[in-house]
GROMACS .gro file of C-alpha atoms in nm:
model
  167
    1MET     CA    1   1.717  -2.962   2.162
    2ASN     CA    2   1.899  -2.665   2.280
    3ARG     CA    3   1.885  -2.299   2.132
    4THR     CA    4   2.183  -2.378   1.951
    5GLN     CA    5   2.072  -2.639   1.765
    6HIS     CA    6   1.916  -2.616   1.425
    7VAL     CA    7   1.670  -2.840   1.296
    8HIS     CA    8   1.706  -2.952   0.924
    9ARG     CA    9   1.394  -3.068   0.708
   10ALA     CA   10   1.423  -3.272   0.381
   11VAL     CA   11   1.265  -3.046   0.106
   12PRO     CA   12   1.210  -3.081  -0.248
   13ASP     CA   13   1.497  -2.887  -0.424
   14THR     CA   14   1.292  -2.626  -0.575
   15GLY     CA   15   1.548  -2.317  -0.605
   16PRO     CA   16   1.862  -2.263  -0.804
   17PRO     CA   17   2.179  -2.506  -0.706
   18GLY     CA   18   2.311  -2.369  -0.383
   19ALA     CA   19   1.986  -2.216  -0.277
   20VAL     CA   20   1.882  -2.254   0.067
   21SER     CA   21   1.490  -2.251   0.135
   22GLY     CA   22   1.388  -2.130   0.473
   23ALA     CA   23   1.263  -2.491   0.563
   24VAL     CA   24   1.651  -2.569   0.570
   25SER     CA   25   1.783  -2.303   0.698
   26GLY     CA   26   1.546  -2.336   1.002
   27ALA     CA   27   1.438  -1.993   0.961
   28VAL     CA   28   1.094  -1.932   1.184
   29PRO     CA   29   0.831  -1.711   1.030
   30GLY     CA   30   0.827  -1.347   1.218
   31ARG     CA   31   1.134  -1.425   1.374
   32ALA     CA   32   1.502  -1.268   1.292
   33ALA     CA   33   1.681  -1.499   0.995
   34PRO     CA   34   1.970  -1.597   1.056
   35GLY     CA   35   2.147  -1.302   0.898
   36GLY     CA   36   1.929  -1.052   1.125
   37HIS     CA   37   1.693  -0.968   0.888
   38ARG     CA   38   1.301  -0.936   1.047
   39PRO     CA   39   1.032  -1.043   0.785
   40TRP     CA   40   0.768  -0.825   0.969
   41ALA     CA   41   1.036  -0.486   0.933
   42GLY     CA   42   0.873  -0.393   0.583
   43PRO     CA   43   0.527  -0.385   0.682
   44ALA     CA   44   0.623  -0.217   1.014
   45ALA     CA   45   0.794   0.042   0.856
   46VAL     CA   46   0.515   0.119   0.583
   47GLY     CA   47   0.254   0.116   0.868
   48LEU     CA   48   0.446   0.319   1.059
   49LEU     CA   49   0.546   0.596   0.748
   50THR     CA   50   0.158   0.605   0.667
   51SER     CA   51   0.005   0.644   1.012
   52ALA     CA   52   0.280   0.934   1.009
   53ALA     CA   53   0.218   1.111   0.701
   54THR     CA   54  -0.169   1.076   0.752
   55LEU     CA   55  -0.139   1.224   1.108
   56VAL     CA   56   0.074   1.540   0.917
   57LEU     CA   57  -0.273   1.540   0.698
   58ALA     CA   58  -0.513   1.548   0.992
   59VAL     CA   59  -0.323   1.821   1.157
   60ARG     CA   60  -0.206   2.046   0.843
   61SER     CA   61  -0.464   2.119   0.607
   62PRO     CA   62  -0.370   2.045   0.234
   63TYR     CA   63  -0.656   2.291   0.148
   64GLU     CA   64  -0.423   2.597   0.210
   65THR     CA   65  -0.245   2.707  -0.096
   66GLY     CA   66   0.083   2.592  -0.154
   67SER     CA   67   0.063   2.377   0.163
   68TYR     CA   68   0.228   2.052  -0.046
   69GLY     CA   69   0.273   2.142  -0.362
   70VAL     CA   70   0.116   2.079  -0.668
   71CYS     CA   71   0.054   1.806  -0.865
   72PRO     CA   72   0.339   1.801  -1.145
   73LEU     CA   73   0.094   1.642  -1.406
   74LEU     CA   74  -0.167   1.903  -1.352
   75ALA     CA   75   0.078   2.163  -1.357
   76VAL     CA   76   0.222   2.087  -1.721
   77THR     CA   77  -0.095   1.919  -1.875
   78GLY     CA   78  -0.378   2.072  -1.701
   79LEU     CA   79  -0.484   1.690  -1.669
   80TRP     CA   80  -0.589   1.546  -1.337
   81CYS     CA   81  -0.399   1.212  -1.247
   82PRO     CA   82  -0.574   0.980  -1.055
   83GLY     CA   83  -0.397   1.083  -0.723
   84CYS     CA   84  -0.498   1.482  -0.743
   85GLY     CA   85  -0.731   1.500  -0.452
   86GLY     CA   86  -0.612   1.242  -0.254
   87LEU     CA   87  -0.403   1.427   0.015
   88ARG     CA   88  -0.746   1.667   0.070
   89ALA     CA   89  -0.964   1.324   0.072
   90VAL     CA   90  -0.697   1.186   0.348
   91HIS     CA   91  -0.744   1.521   0.534
   92ALA     CA   92  -1.145   1.487   0.496
   93LEU     CA   93  -1.125   1.116   0.607
   94THR     CA   94  -0.924   1.227   0.913
   95GLN     CA   95  -1.180   1.473   1.007
   96LEU     CA   96  -1.446   1.183   0.943
   97ASP     CA   97  -1.637   1.392   0.634
   98LEU     CA   98  -1.691   1.094   0.408
   99ALA     CA   99  -1.880   1.321   0.142
  100ALA     CA  100  -1.572   1.578   0.117
  101ALA     CA  101  -1.345   1.282   0.087
  102TRP     CA  102  -1.540   1.134  -0.203
  103GLY     CA  103  -1.557   1.459  -0.346
  104MET     CA  104  -1.210   1.507  -0.360
  105ASN     CA  105  -1.089   1.133  -0.534
  106PRO     CA  106  -1.364   0.841  -0.503
  107LEU     CA  107  -1.080   0.616  -0.617
  108PHE     CA  108  -0.887   0.681  -0.304
  109VAL     CA  109  -1.201   0.647  -0.095
  110VAL     CA  110  -1.278   0.306  -0.247
  111GLY     CA  111  -0.926   0.193  -0.277
  112ALA     CA  112  -0.780   0.291   0.114
  113PRO     CA  113  -0.965   0.002   0.282
  114LEU     CA  114  -0.812  -0.225   0.015
  115LEU     CA  115  -0.507  -0.112   0.067
  116VAL     CA  116  -0.524  -0.145   0.432
  117LEU     CA  117  -0.622  -0.502   0.404
  118ALA     CA  118  -0.320  -0.538   0.182
  119TRP     CA  119  -0.122  -0.442   0.414
  120GLY     CA  120  -0.261  -0.618   0.701
  121LEU     CA  121  -0.224  -0.937   0.512
  122TRP     CA  122   0.107  -0.864   0.427
  123LEU     CA  123   0.201  -0.800   0.799
  124ALA     CA  124   0.010  -1.128   0.893
  125ARG     CA  125   0.203  -1.325   0.635
  126SER     CA  126   0.565  -1.181   0.753
  127LEU     CA  127   0.459  -1.274   1.098
  128GLY     CA  128   0.363  -1.646   0.987
  129ARG     CA  129   0.025  -1.611   1.020
  130GLY     CA  130  -0.275  -1.593   0.767
  131PRO     CA  131  -0.256  -1.748   0.414
  132SER     CA  132  -0.057  -1.658   0.162
  133VAL     CA  133  -0.361  -1.487  -0.024
  134TRP     CA  134  -0.162  -1.354  -0.350
  135GLY     CA  135   0.142  -1.567  -0.307
  136ARG     CA  136   0.346  -1.435  -0.614
  137ALA     CA  137   0.034  -1.317  -0.846
  138THR     CA  138   0.108  -0.989  -1.018
  139TRP     CA  139  -0.288  -0.981  -1.037
  140PRO     CA  140  -0.362  -0.727  -0.800
  141ALA     CA  141  -0.088  -0.491  -0.938
  142TRP     CA  142  -0.200  -0.529  -1.271
  143ALA     CA  143  -0.583  -0.504  -1.162
  144PHE     CA  144  -0.465  -0.169  -0.952
  145LEU     CA  145  -0.287  -0.001  -1.229
  146VAL     CA  146  -0.554  -0.014  -1.524
  147VAL     CA  147  -0.825   0.080  -1.225
  148SER     CA  148  -0.640   0.394  -1.197
  149VAL     CA  149  -0.547   0.485  -1.584
  150LEU     CA  150  -0.916   0.418  -1.654
  151PHE     CA  151  -0.997   0.617  -1.371
  152ALA     CA  152  -0.746   0.900  -1.490
  153VAL     CA  153  -0.897   0.888  -1.826
  154LEU     CA  154  -1.263   0.866  -1.698
  155ARG     CA  155  -1.203   1.203  -1.443
  156ASN     CA  156  -1.104   1.435  -1.757
  157VAL     CA  157  -1.381   1.339  -1.962
  158PRO     CA  158  -1.564   1.707  -1.960
  159ALA     CA  159  -1.935   1.509  -1.872
  160LEU     CA  160  -1.783   1.368  -1.575
  161GLU     CA  161  -1.524   1.570  -1.442
  162PRO     CA  162  -1.815   1.726  -1.190
  163TRP     CA  163  -1.816   1.380  -1.060
  164LEU     CA  164  -1.461   1.239  -1.081
  165ALA     CA  165  -1.278   1.545  -1.102
  166PRO     CA  166  -1.157   1.744  -0.726
  167VAL     CA  167  -1.433   1.986  -0.640
   0.00000   0.00000   0.00000
């Protein structure tokens, strides 16, 4: 079979009328689809942008007043949001200071490795490798939302502020 021939397989009709599945179209995981879309482009772009942002935070300290602005929720309400201290936590982690990062945002310190794992699974899946751990499951997003809201509430309880608010 030469490069111009497409492999057509019989697959059960699971989509709406007129829809073409990847198996029928001959799309190969990790390669450009017939329309030119590269499935790994999304994870690659997120990885590159995150790496660039991390590099900026490693070089330019968020401890300087006004260096990255102020959290809008904190400025308007005086309440700590789940992300408050996140930039300083990233900066501390790039300096290998886990204690300082934990003091700024413990949720980020715990969540960062999980986000890296999720990104790695996304990248592997887009390349046609690795299991579809979550498929179309929405529970990771809901779990993240619930934990973030709970963290935001707890870090604003006066008795818990010494441990959960950025110091």
